[in-house]
PDB file of C-alpha atoms in Angstrom:
ATOM      1  CA  MET A   1      -4.595  47.905  12.925  1.00 87.00           C
ATOM      2  CA  ILE A   2      -6.647  46.167  15.578  1.00 92.00           C
ATOM      3  CA  GLU A   3      -7.810  48.699  18.177  1.00 95.00           C
ATOM      4  CA  THR A   4      -8.559  47.676  21.766  1.00 94.00           C
ATOM      5  CA  PRO A   5      -9.681  50.369  24.252  1.00 97.00           C
ATOM      6  CA  LEU A   6      -8.060  49.945  27.663  1.00 97.00           C
ATOM      7  CA  GLU A   7      -7.968  51.844  30.941  1.00 97.00           C
ATOM      8  CA  PHE A   8      -5.612  51.923  33.900  1.00 98.00           C
ATOM      9  CA  PRO A   9      -5.341  53.739  37.245  1.00 98.00           C
ATOM     10  CA  SER A  10      -2.822  56.480  37.880  1.00 98.00           C
ATOM     11  CA  GLN A  11      -2.687  57.680  41.475  1.00 97.00           C
ATOM     12  CA  GLY A  12      -6.379  56.961  41.888  1.00 97.00           C
ATOM     13  CA  THR A  13      -7.516  58.521  38.585  1.00 98.00           C
ATOM     14  CA  THR A  14      -8.604  56.441  35.598  1.00 98.00           C
ATOM     15  CA  CYS A  15      -6.624  57.068  32.435  1.00 98.00           C
ATOM     16  CA  ARG A  16      -7.710  55.640  29.107  1.00 98.00           C
ATOM     17  CA  GLY A  17      -5.957  54.643  25.946  1.00 98.00           C
ATOM     18  CA  VAL A  18      -6.021  52.313  22.972  1.00 98.00           C
ATOM     19  CA  LEU A  19      -3.856  49.294  22.254  1.00 97.00           C
ATOM     20  CA  TYR A  20      -3.080  49.060  18.544  1.00 96.00           C
ATOM     21  CA  THR A  21      -1.792  45.713  17.288  1.00 95.00           C
ATOM     22  CA  PRO A  22      -1.031  44.296  13.839  1.00 91.00           C
ATOM     23  CA  ASP A  23      -3.010  41.136  14.665  1.00 81.00           C
ATOM     24  CA  ALA A  24      -5.675  40.487  17.302  1.00 67.00           C
ATOM     25  CA  ASP A  25      -4.541  36.932  18.045  1.00 73.00           C
ATOM     26  CA  SER A  26      -0.763  37.236  18.142  1.00 75.00           C
ATOM     27  CA  ARG A  27       1.215  37.526  21.361  1.00 81.00           C
ATOM     28  CA  ASN A  28       4.468  38.937  22.701  1.00 89.00           C
ATOM     29  CA  PHE A  29       4.620  42.087  20.608  1.00 94.00           C
ATOM     30  CA  PRO A  30       7.334  44.584  21.435  1.00 96.00           C
ATOM     31  CA  CYS A  31       5.388  47.674  22.471  1.00 97.00           C
ATOM     32  CA  ILE A  32       5.686  51.402  21.991  1.00 98.00           C
ATOM     33  CA  VAL A  33       3.989  53.361  24.772  1.00 98.00           C
ATOM     34  CA  MET A  34       2.920  56.712  23.361  1.00 98.00           C
ATOM     35  CA  ALA A  35       1.285  59.969  24.430  1.00 98.00           C
ATOM     36  CA  HIS A  36       1.117  63.443  22.929  1.00 97.00           C
ATOM     37  CA  GLY A  37       2.591  66.739  24.014  1.00 95.00           C
ATOM     38  CA  PHE A  38       1.273  69.958  25.520  1.00 96.00           C
ATOM     39  CA  GLY A  39      -2.494  69.771  26.056  1.00 96.00           C
ATOM     40  CA  LEU A  40      -3.091  67.260  23.252  1.00 97.00           C
ATOM     41  CA  THR A  41      -4.582  63.787  23.102  1.00 98.00           C
ATOM     42  CA  HIS A  42      -3.166  60.695  21.457  1.00 97.00           C
ATOM     43  CA  ALA A  43      -5.845  61.019  18.750  1.00 97.00           C
ATOM     44  CA  SER A  44      -4.410  64.394  17.727  1.00 97.00           C
ATOM     45  CA  GLY A  45      -2.217  63.879  14.690  1.00 95.00           C
ATOM     46  CA  LEU A  46      -0.315  60.766  15.779  1.00 97.00           C
ATOM     47  CA  ALA A  47      -2.034  58.308  13.412  1.00 97.00           C
ATOM     48  CA  PRO A  48       0.899  58.202  10.916  1.00 97.00           C
ATOM     49  CA  PHE A  49       3.260  57.073  13.680  1.00 98.00           C
ATOM     50  CA  LYS A  50       0.851  54.468  15.080  1.00 98.00           C
ATOM     51  CA  GLU A  51       0.203  53.047  11.617  1.00 97.00           C
ATOM     52  CA  ALA A  52       3.885  52.893  10.676  1.00 97.00           C
ATOM     53  CA  PHE A  53       4.846  51.147  13.903  1.00 97.00           C
ATOM     54  CA  CYS A  54       2.028  48.611  13.682  1.00 96.00           C
ATOM     55  CA  LYS A  55       2.846  47.902  10.036  1.00 95.00           C
ATOM     56  CA  ALA A  56       6.420  47.154  11.142  1.00 95.00           C
ATOM     57  CA  GLY A  57       5.188  44.603  13.688  1.00 95.00           C
ATOM     58  CA  TYR A  58       4.958  46.629  16.893  1.00 96.00           C
ATOM     59  CA  ALA A  59       2.096  47.070  19.314  1.00 96.00           C
ATOM     60  CA  VAL A  60       1.345  50.665  20.273  1.00 98.00           C
ATOM     61  CA  PHE A  61      -0.302  51.605  23.544  1.00 98.00           C
ATOM     62  CA  ALA A  62      -1.370  55.248  23.211  1.00 98.00           C
ATOM     63  CA  PHE A  63      -3.003  56.981  26.156  1.00 98.00           C
ATOM     64  CA  ASP A  64      -4.372  60.322  27.345  1.00 98.00           C
ATOM     65  CA  TYR A  65      -3.157  62.040  30.495  1.00 98.00           C
ATOM     66  CA  ARG A  66      -5.508  62.616  33.400  1.00 98.00           C
ATOM     67  CA  HIS A  67      -7.548  65.816  32.945  1.00 98.00           C
ATOM     68  CA  PHE A  68      -7.362  65.449  29.150  1.00 98.00           C
ATOM     69  CA  GLY A  69      -9.156  63.646  26.348  1.00 97.00           C
ATOM     70  CA  ASP A  70     -10.813  60.367  27.246  1.00 97.00           C
ATOM     71  CA  SER A  71      -9.202  60.126  30.689  1.00 98.00           C
ATOM     72  CA  ASP A  72     -10.825  61.190  33.953  1.00 98.00           C
ATOM     73  CA  GLY A  73      -9.663  63.967  36.235  1.00 97.00           C
ATOM     74  CA  GLN A  74     -10.969  67.339  37.335  1.00 96.00           C
ATOM     75  CA  PRO A  75     -10.593  70.147  36.542  1.00 96.00           C
ATOM     76  CA  ARG A  76     -10.345  69.581  32.831  1.00 97.00           C
ATOM     77  CA  GLN A  77      -7.379  70.821  30.805  1.00 97.00           C
ATOM     78  CA  ALA A  78      -5.229  71.242  33.931  1.00 97.00           C
ATOM     79  CA  LEU A  79      -1.664  70.304  33.039  1.00 96.00           C
ATOM     80  CA  SER A  80       0.790  69.212  35.722  1.00 96.00           C
ATOM     81  CA  PRO A  81       4.212  67.923  34.580  1.00 96.00           C
ATOM     82  CA  SER A  82       4.697  65.815  37.715  1.00 96.00           C
ATOM     83  CA  LYS A  83       1.276  64.198  37.343  1.00 97.00           C
ATOM     84  CA  GLU A  84       1.914  63.487  33.676  1.00 98.00           C
ATOM     85  CA  VAL A  85       5.218  61.792  34.527  1.00 98.00           C
ATOM     86  CA  ALA A  86       3.261  59.680  37.020  1.00 98.00           C
ATOM     87  CA  ASP A  87       0.767  58.851  34.253  1.00 98.00           C
ATOM     88  CA  TRP A  88       3.651  57.732  32.043  1.00 98.00           C
ATOM     89  CA  LEU A  89       4.960  55.422  34.753  1.00 98.00           C
ATOM     90  CA  ALA A  90       1.470  54.034  35.387  1.00 98.00           C
ATOM     91  CA  ALA A  91       0.920  53.450  31.657  1.00 98.00           C
ATOM     92  CA  LEU A  92       4.304  51.742  31.381  1.00 98.00           C
ATOM     93  CA  ASN A  93       3.640  49.409  34.304  1.00 97.00           C
ATOM     94  CA  PHE A  94       0.166  48.659  32.955  1.00 98.00           C
ATOM     95  CA  ALA A  95       1.511  47.876  29.477  1.00 97.00           C
ATOM     96  CA  ARG A  96       3.958  45.389  30.965  1.00 96.00           C
ATOM     97  CA  GLN A  97       1.005  43.364  32.231  1.00 95.00           C
ATOM     98  CA  VAL A  98      -1.084  43.352  29.033  1.00 94.00           C
ATOM     99  CA  GLU A  99      -1.374  39.808  27.719  1.00 89.00           C
ATOM    100  CA  ARG A 100      -0.379  40.500  24.119  1.00 89.00           C
ATOM    101  CA  ILE A 101       2.665  42.614  25.007  1.00 94.00           C
ATOM    102  CA  ASP A 102       6.162  41.438  25.788  1.00 95.00           C
ATOM    103  CA  GLY A 103       6.778  43.467  28.934  1.00 94.00           C
ATOM    104  CA  SER A 104      10.545  43.095  28.565  1.00 95.00           C
ATOM    105  CA  ARG A 105      10.551  44.920  25.193  1.00 96.00           C
ATOM    106  CA  ILE A 106       9.083  48.388  25.588  1.00 97.00           C
ATOM    107  CA  CYS A 107       9.940  51.759  24.055  1.00 98.00           C
ATOM    108  CA  LEU A 108       8.675  55.072  25.412  1.00 98.00           C
ATOM    109  CA  TRP A 109       7.711  57.478  22.616  1.00 98.00           C
ATOM    110  CA  GLY A 110       7.150  61.175  23.230  1.00 98.00           C
ATOM    111  CA  THR A 111       6.845  64.271  21.113  1.00 98.00           C
ATOM    112  CA  SER A 112       7.103  67.967  21.994  1.00 96.00           C
ATOM    113  CA  PHE A 113       6.251  68.295  25.698  1.00 96.00           C
ATOM    114  CA  SER A 114       6.046  64.514  26.071  1.00 97.00           C
ATOM    115  CA  GLY A 115       9.485  64.289  24.495  1.00 97.00           C
ATOM    116  CA  GLY A 116      10.719  65.639  27.805  1.00 97.00           C
ATOM    117  CA  LEU A 117       8.267  63.605  29.861  1.00 98.00           C
ATOM    118  CA  VAL A 118       9.683  60.335  28.518  1.00 97.00           C
ATOM    119  CA  ILE A 119      13.139  61.402  29.693  1.00 97.00           C
ATOM    120  CA  ALA A 120      11.829  61.890  33.216  1.00 96.00           C
ATOM    121  CA  ALA A 121       9.850  58.628  33.103  1.00 97.00           C
ATOM    122  CA  ALA A 122      12.753  56.577  31.754  1.00 97.00           C
ATOM    123  CA  ALA A 123      15.113  58.064  34.338  1.00 96.00           C
ATOM    124  CA  GLN A 124      12.737  57.159  37.163  1.00 96.00           C
ATOM    125  CA  ASP A 125      11.803  53.705  35.876  1.00 96.00           C
ATOM    126  CA  GLY A 126      15.285  52.613  34.869  1.00 93.00           C
ATOM    127  CA  ASN A 127      14.127  49.519  33.009  1.00 94.00           C
ATOM    128  CA  VAL A 128      12.736  50.530  29.613  1.00 96.00           C
ATOM    129  CA  GLN A 129      14.556  49.174  26.595  1.00 97.00           C
ATOM    130  CA  CYS A 130      14.710  52.410  24.594  1.00 98.00           C
ATOM    131  CA  ILE A 131      13.084  55.803  24.119  1.00 98.00           C
ATOM    132  CA  ILE A 132      12.231  58.044  21.182  1.00 98.00           C
ATOM    133  CA  SER A 133      12.034  61.774  21.891  1.00 98.00           C
ATOM    134  CA  GLN A 134      10.810  63.909  18.988  1.00 97.00           C
ATOM    135  CA  CYS A 135      11.148  67.732  18.902  1.00 97.00           C
ATOM    136  CA  PRO A 136      11.398  67.501  22.698  1.00 96.00           C
ATOM    137  CA  MET A 137      10.797  70.182  25.302  1.00 96.00           C
ATOM    138  CA  MET A 138      13.826  69.457  27.475  1.00 96.00           C
ATOM    139  CA  ASP A 139      14.001  72.671  29.501  1.00 95.00           C
ATOM    140  CA  GLY A 140      10.914  74.601  30.572  1.00 91.00           C
ATOM    141  CA  LEU A 141      12.965  77.586  31.670  1.00 91.00           C
ATOM    142  CA  ALA A 142      14.595  77.798  28.240  1.00 91.00           C
ATOM    143  CA  SER A 143      11.144  77.609  26.667  1.00 89.00           C
ATOM    144  CA  LEU A 144       9.921  80.484  28.839  1.00 85.00           C
ATOM    145  CA  LEU A 145      12.946  82.556  27.870  1.00 87.00           C
ATOM    146  CA  GLY A 146      12.092  81.721  24.269  1.00 86.00           C
ATOM    147  CA  VAL A 147       8.640  83.214  24.804  1.00 85.00           C
ATOM    148  CA  VAL A 148      10.263  86.382  26.143  1.00 87.00           C
ATOM    149  CA  GLY A 149      12.498  86.399  23.080  1.00 88.00           C
ATOM    150  CA  TYR A 150       9.738  86.281  20.472  1.00 88.00           C
ATOM    151  CA  ALA A 151       6.826  87.870  22.383  1.00 84.00           C
ATOM    152  CA  GLY A 152       8.513  90.191  24.878  1.00 90.00           C
ATOM    153  CA  ILE A 153       8.620  90.440  28.655  1.00 91.00           C
ATOM    154  CA  MET A 154       5.040  91.725  28.800  1.00 91.00           C
ATOM    155  CA  GLN A 155       3.785  88.417  27.454  1.00 92.00           C
ATOM    156  CA  ALA A 156       5.573  86.574  30.264  1.00 90.00           C
ATOM    157  CA  MET A 157       4.019  88.976  32.766  1.00 93.00           C
ATOM    158  CA  ARG A 158       0.553  88.394  31.295  1.00 94.00           C
ATOM    159  CA  LEU A 159       1.020  84.639  31.588  1.00 94.00           C
ATOM    160  CA  THR A 160       2.159  85.028  35.188  1.00 93.00           C
ATOM    161  CA  TRP A 161      -0.856  87.207  36.030  1.00 96.00           C
ATOM    162  CA  HIS A 162      -3.370  84.786  34.548  1.00 97.00           C
ATOM    163  CA  GLY A 163      -1.543  81.875  36.174  1.00 96.00           C
ATOM    164  CA  THR A 164      -1.865  83.582  39.552  1.00 97.00           C
ATOM    165  CA  VAL A 165      -5.573  84.182  39.012  1.00 97.00           C
ATOM    166  CA  ASP A 166      -5.993  80.527  38.044  1.00 97.00           C
ATOM    167  CA  TRP A 167      -4.339  79.197  41.205  1.00 96.00           C
ATOM    168  CA  ILE A 168      -6.355  81.560  43.403  1.00 97.00           C
ATOM    169  CA  ARG A 169      -9.603  80.532  41.718  1.00 96.00           C
ATOM    170  CA  ARG A 170      -8.835  76.852  42.150  1.00 96.00           C
ATOM    171  CA  TRP A 171      -7.789  77.368  45.783  1.00 96.00           C
ATOM    172  CA  LEU A 172     -11.180  79.005  46.378  1.00 96.00           C
ATOM    173  CA  GLY A 173     -12.956  76.044  44.753  1.00 94.00           C
ATOM    174  CA  MET A 174     -13.848  77.948  41.605  1.00 95.00           C
ATOM    175  CA  SER A 175     -13.380  76.880  37.993  1.00 96.00           C
ATOM    176  CA  PRO A 176      -9.926  77.472  36.465  1.00 97.00           C
ATOM    177  CA  ARG A 177      -8.837  80.505  34.508  1.00 97.00           C
ATOM    178  CA  TYR A 178      -8.175  79.199  31.005  1.00 98.00           C
ATOM    179  CA  ILE A 179      -5.932  80.604  28.308  1.00 97.00           C
ATOM    180  CA  ALA A 180      -5.152  79.429  24.791  1.00 97.00           C
ATOM    181  CA  SER A 181      -2.573  76.698  24.364  1.00 97.00           C
ATOM    182  CA  ALA A 182      -1.581  78.191  21.006  1.00 96.00           C
ATOM    183  CA  GLY A 183      -2.398  81.567  19.543  1.00 95.00           C
ATOM    184  CA  ARG A 184      -1.261  84.071  16.975  1.00 95.00           C
ATOM    185  CA  PRO A 185       1.507  86.594  17.670  1.00 94.00           C
ATOM    186  CA  GLY A 186       0.278  89.219  20.126  1.00 92.00           C
ATOM    187  CA  GLU A 187      -2.541  87.060  21.495  1.00 94.00           C
ATOM    188  CA  LEU A 188      -2.631  85.616  25.000  1.00 94.00           C
ATOM    189  CA  GLY A 189      -1.488  82.002  24.891  1.00 95.00           C
ATOM    190  CA  MET A 190       1.234  79.649  26.039  1.00 95.00           C
ATOM    191  CA  MET A 191       2.637  79.389  22.504  1.00 95.00           C
ATOM    192  CA  THR A 192       2.289  82.405  20.212  1.00 94.00           C
ATOM    193  CA  ALA A 193       5.243  82.293  17.838  1.00 92.00           C
ATOM    194  CA  GLN A 194       4.528  82.793  14.143  1.00 92.00           C
ATOM    195  CA  ASP A 195       4.009  79.090  13.413  1.00 93.00           C
ATOM    196  CA  CYS A 196       2.150  78.011  16.559  1.00 94.00           C
ATOM    197  CA  GLN A 197      -1.511  78.696  15.743  1.00 93.00           C
ATOM    198  CA  GLU A 198      -1.335  77.187  12.261  1.00 94.00           C
ATOM    199  CA  GLY A 199       0.786  74.280  13.472  1.00 95.00           C
ATOM    200  CA  TYR A 200      -1.073  73.346  16.650  1.00 96.00           C
ATOM    201  CA  VAL A 201      -4.769  73.771  15.811  1.00 96.00           C
ATOM    202  CA  PRO A 202      -4.825  71.388  12.807  1.00 95.00           C
ATOM    203  CA  LEU A 203      -3.585  68.614  15.117  1.00 96.00           C
ATOM    204  CA  LEU A 204      -6.599  68.883  17.437  1.00 97.00           C
ATOM    205  CA  ALA A 205      -8.826  65.801  17.552  1.00 96.00           C
ATOM    206  CA  GLU A 206     -12.487  65.952  18.541  1.00 94.00           C
ATOM    207  CA  ASN A 207     -11.570  65.157  22.150  1.00 96.00           C
ATOM    208  CA  ALA A 208      -8.901  67.880  22.362  1.00 96.00           C
ATOM    209  CA  SER A 209      -9.180  71.633  22.962  1.00 96.00           C
ATOM    210  CA  ASN A 210      -6.968  74.638  22.323  1.00 97.00           C
ATOM    211  CA  TYR A 211      -6.959  75.900  25.894  1.00 97.00           C
ATOM    212  CA  VAL A 212      -5.316  75.015  29.188  1.00 98.00           C
ATOM    213  CA  ALA A 213      -5.581  76.090  32.820  1.00 98.00           C
ATOM    214  CA  ALA A 214      -3.340  79.144  33.116  1.00 97.00           C
ATOM    215  CA  GLY A 215      -1.550  77.936  36.245  1.00 96.00           C
ATOM    216  CA  VAL A 216       0.697  75.851  34.020  1.00 96.00           C
ATOM    217  CA  SER A 217       2.681  79.044  33.396  1.00 94.00           C
ATOM    218  CA  TYR A 218       4.156  78.539  36.873  1.00 93.00           C
ATOM    219  CA  THR A 219       5.025  74.864  36.527  1.00 94.00           C
ATOM    220  CA  ILE A 220       6.516  74.808  33.023  1.00 92.00           C
ATOM    221  CA  PRO A 221       9.723  76.730  33.936  1.00 92.00           C
ATOM    222  CA  LEU A 222      10.320  74.306  36.811  1.00 93.00           C
ATOM    223  CA  PHE A 223      10.107  71.252  34.571  1.00 94.00           C
ATOM    224  CA  ARG A 224      13.616  70.662  33.245  1.00 95.00           C
ATOM    225  CA  PRO A 225      14.118  67.100  31.955  1.00 95.00           C
ATOM    226  CA  THR A 226      17.650  67.969  30.858  1.00 94.00           C
ATOM    227  CA  ARG A 227      18.629  67.693  34.524  1.00 94.00           C
ATOM    228  CA  LEU A 228      17.588  64.025  34.486  1.00 95.00           C
ATOM    229  CA  ALA A 229      19.103  63.128  31.113  1.00 96.00           C
ATOM    230  CA  SER A 230      22.296  61.662  32.593  1.00 95.00           C
ATOM    231  CA  LYS A 231      20.170  59.089  34.422  1.00 96.00           C
ATOM    232  CA  VAL A 232      18.808  57.698  31.138  1.00 96.00           C
ATOM    233  CA  THR A 233      20.964  54.668  30.395  1.00 94.00           C
ATOM    234  CA  CYS A 234      18.901  52.960  27.692  1.00 97.00           C
ATOM    235  CA  PRO A 235      19.347  53.737  23.978  1.00 97.00           C
ATOM    236  CA  ALA A 236      17.642  57.001  23.068  1.00 98.00           C
ATOM    237  CA  LEU A 237      16.792  58.566  19.722  1.00 98.00           C
ATOM    238  CA  VAL A 238      16.454  62.349  19.926  1.00 98.00           C
ATOM    239  CA  LEU A 239      14.944  64.082  16.899  1.00 98.00           C
ATOM    240  CA  ILE A 240      15.632  67.827  16.919  1.00 97.00           C
ATOM    241  CA  CYS A 241      13.929  70.519  14.820  1.00 96.00           C
ATOM    242  CA  ASP A 242      16.603  73.156  14.319  1.00 96.00           C
ATOM    243  CA  ARG A 243      14.101  75.995  13.733  1.00 95.00           C
ATOM    244  CA  ASP A 244      11.992  75.102  16.756  1.00 95.00           C
ATOM    245  CA  THR A 245      10.192  78.084  18.333  1.00 91.00           C
ATOM    246  CA  VAL A 246       8.520  76.018  21.071  1.00 91.00           C
ATOM    247  CA  ALA A 247      11.165  73.603  22.357  1.00 93.00           C
ATOM    248  CA  PRO A 248      14.630  75.161  22.022  1.00 93.00           C
ATOM    249  CA  ALA A 249      16.929  73.006  19.913  1.00 95.00           C
ATOM    250  CA  LYS A 250      19.982  73.880  22.031  1.00 95.00           C
ATOM    251  CA  ALA A 251      18.326  72.480  25.161  1.00 95.00           C
ATOM    252  CA  ALA A 252      17.436  69.267  23.328  1.00 96.00           C
ATOM    253  CA  ALA A 253      20.992  68.855  22.063  1.00 96.00           C
ATOM    254  CA  LYS A 254      22.377  69.519  25.531  1.00 95.00           C
ATOM    255  CA  ALA A 255      20.124  66.857  27.037  1.00 96.00           C
ATOM    256  CA  ALA A 256      21.097  64.342  24.355  1.00 96.00           C
ATOM    257  CA  GLU A 257      24.772  64.907  25.133  1.00 96.00           C
ATOM    258  CA  LYS A 258      24.135  63.943  28.760  1.00 96.00           C
ATOM    259  CA  MET A 259      22.542  60.611  27.884  1.00 95.00           C
ATOM    260  CA  LEU A 260      24.865  57.640  27.939  1.00 91.00           C
ATOM    261  CA  ASN A 261      23.596  56.047  24.745  1.00 94.00           C
ATOM    262  CA  SER A 262      21.867  58.592  22.534  1.00 96.00           C
ATOM    263  CA  GLU A 263      21.513  59.116  18.799  1.00 96.00           C
ATOM    264  CA  VAL A 264      20.608  62.548  17.453  1.00 97.00           C
ATOM    265  CA  LYS A 265      18.924  63.461  14.192  1.00 97.00           C
ATOM    266  CA  HIS A 266      18.501  67.063  13.052  1.00 96.00           C
ATOM    267  CA  TYR A 267      15.798  68.451  10.776  1.00 96.00           C
ATOM    268  CA  PRO A 268      15.984  71.951   9.240  1.00 96.00           C
ATOM    269  CA  VAL A 269      12.331  72.650  10.066  1.00 97.00           C
ATOM    270  CA  GLY A 270      10.088  74.234  12.690  1.00 95.00           C
ATOM    271  CA  HIS A 271       8.446  72.523  15.649  1.00 95.00           C
ATOM    272  CA  PHE A 272       5.181  71.573  13.936  1.00 95.00           C
ATOM    273  CA  ASP A 273       6.665  70.658  10.556  1.00 95.00           C
ATOM    274  CA  VAL A 274       7.698  67.214  11.793  1.00 94.00           C
ATOM    275  CA  TYR A 275       4.025  66.152  11.802  1.00 95.00           C
ATOM    276  CA  ARG A 276       3.626  66.504   8.045  1.00 93.00           C
ATOM    277  CA  GLY A 277       5.308  66.254   4.683  1.00 94.00           C
ATOM    278  CA  ASP A 278       8.886  65.256   4.050  1.00 95.00           C
ATOM    279  CA  ALA A 279       9.986  65.815   7.649  1.00 95.00           C
ATOM    280  CA  LEU A 280       7.316  63.384   8.858  1.00 97.00           C
ATOM    281  CA  ASP A 281       8.382  60.753   6.329  1.00 96.00           C
ATOM    282  CA  GLN A 282      12.056  61.130   7.222  1.00 96.00           C
ATOM    283  CA  SER A 283      11.334  61.064  10.941  1.00 96.00           C
ATOM    284  CA  ILE A 284       9.306  57.849  10.702  1.00 97.00           C
ATOM    285  CA  LYS A 285      11.993  56.243   8.525  1.00 97.00           C
ATOM    286  CA  GLU A 286      14.716  57.001  11.059  1.00 97.00           C
ATOM    287  CA  GLN A 287      12.565  55.944  13.982  1.00 98.00           C
ATOM    288  CA  LEU A 288      11.890  52.571  12.369  1.00 98.00           C
ATOM    289  CA  GLU A 289      15.605  52.113  11.695  1.00 97.00           C
ATOM    290  CA  PHE A 290      16.351  52.872  15.345  1.00 97.00           C
ATOM    291  CA  LEU A 291      13.671  50.451  16.541  1.00 97.00           C
ATOM    292  CA  GLY A 292      14.969  47.802  14.184  1.00 96.00           C
ATOM    293  CA  ARG A 293      18.356  47.991  15.885  1.00 96.00           C
ATOM    294  CA  GLN A 294      17.242  48.404  19.483  1.00 96.00           C
ATOM    295  CA  LEU A 295      13.887  46.631  19.665  1.00 95.00           C
ATOM    296  CA  PRO A 296      13.453  44.341  16.647  1.00 93.00           C
ATOM    297  CA  ALA A 297       9.905  43.153  16.018  1.00 89.00           C
TER     298      ALA A 297
END
């Protein structure tokens, strides 16, 4: 792959990413715009997808959200769903102007939390050619109830307490209150199911961290992409992990049913298993087949 660092503005903040192309001199590539999920950077475990897409003849523009990774924004590690949707729209509009990209042939690609973000972005933009949503978080409220289910109501109360402290600290001009993005069962963290620590931490790149500003515990339940799914009119591939402890499979299936032109693939694995092994290979195979039909290179 040829790698070209690029940057673009999003509501006054500079976001950064990398354009991956099969050839430095070719033009008019169909493009896959890509970003990672909850608190992660595009350098965190997405290389197999980038490489497979480029090998098949696609350009990939992978970026980091503001406040994370190589992008600007203070405070660091402060996740806002609405701001990240805005970053998606800014990245999409930027990609349409890049010289080597065919702006009329773009796919939005999201995984985990960004699997829901691409639904919101596609619904608002209304002009992308297709989307791929892998193990998507389609309903933040359902995810919170899932936390209550596996960790108990006290865990939800702890998250709420630390989230309140975080917002007060930031309102007073102090540094955020941080908590772990992923932890082991019983620990304080946004994701603490049995498979979260061992699934999340190995994905971390050098520019990513396993912590997030705790105020996100307030905003996650309010972010419900399933409510926007009916507004997605382009072809959509939704890849669901049936044993998902992070992004409830039922919510993902419900969102897919609302889309006018969706395809659904099920995998009998957990949330983080789709980034490795047979599930990864099968997922990439089916994604390439979908792209071959909807956005041929």
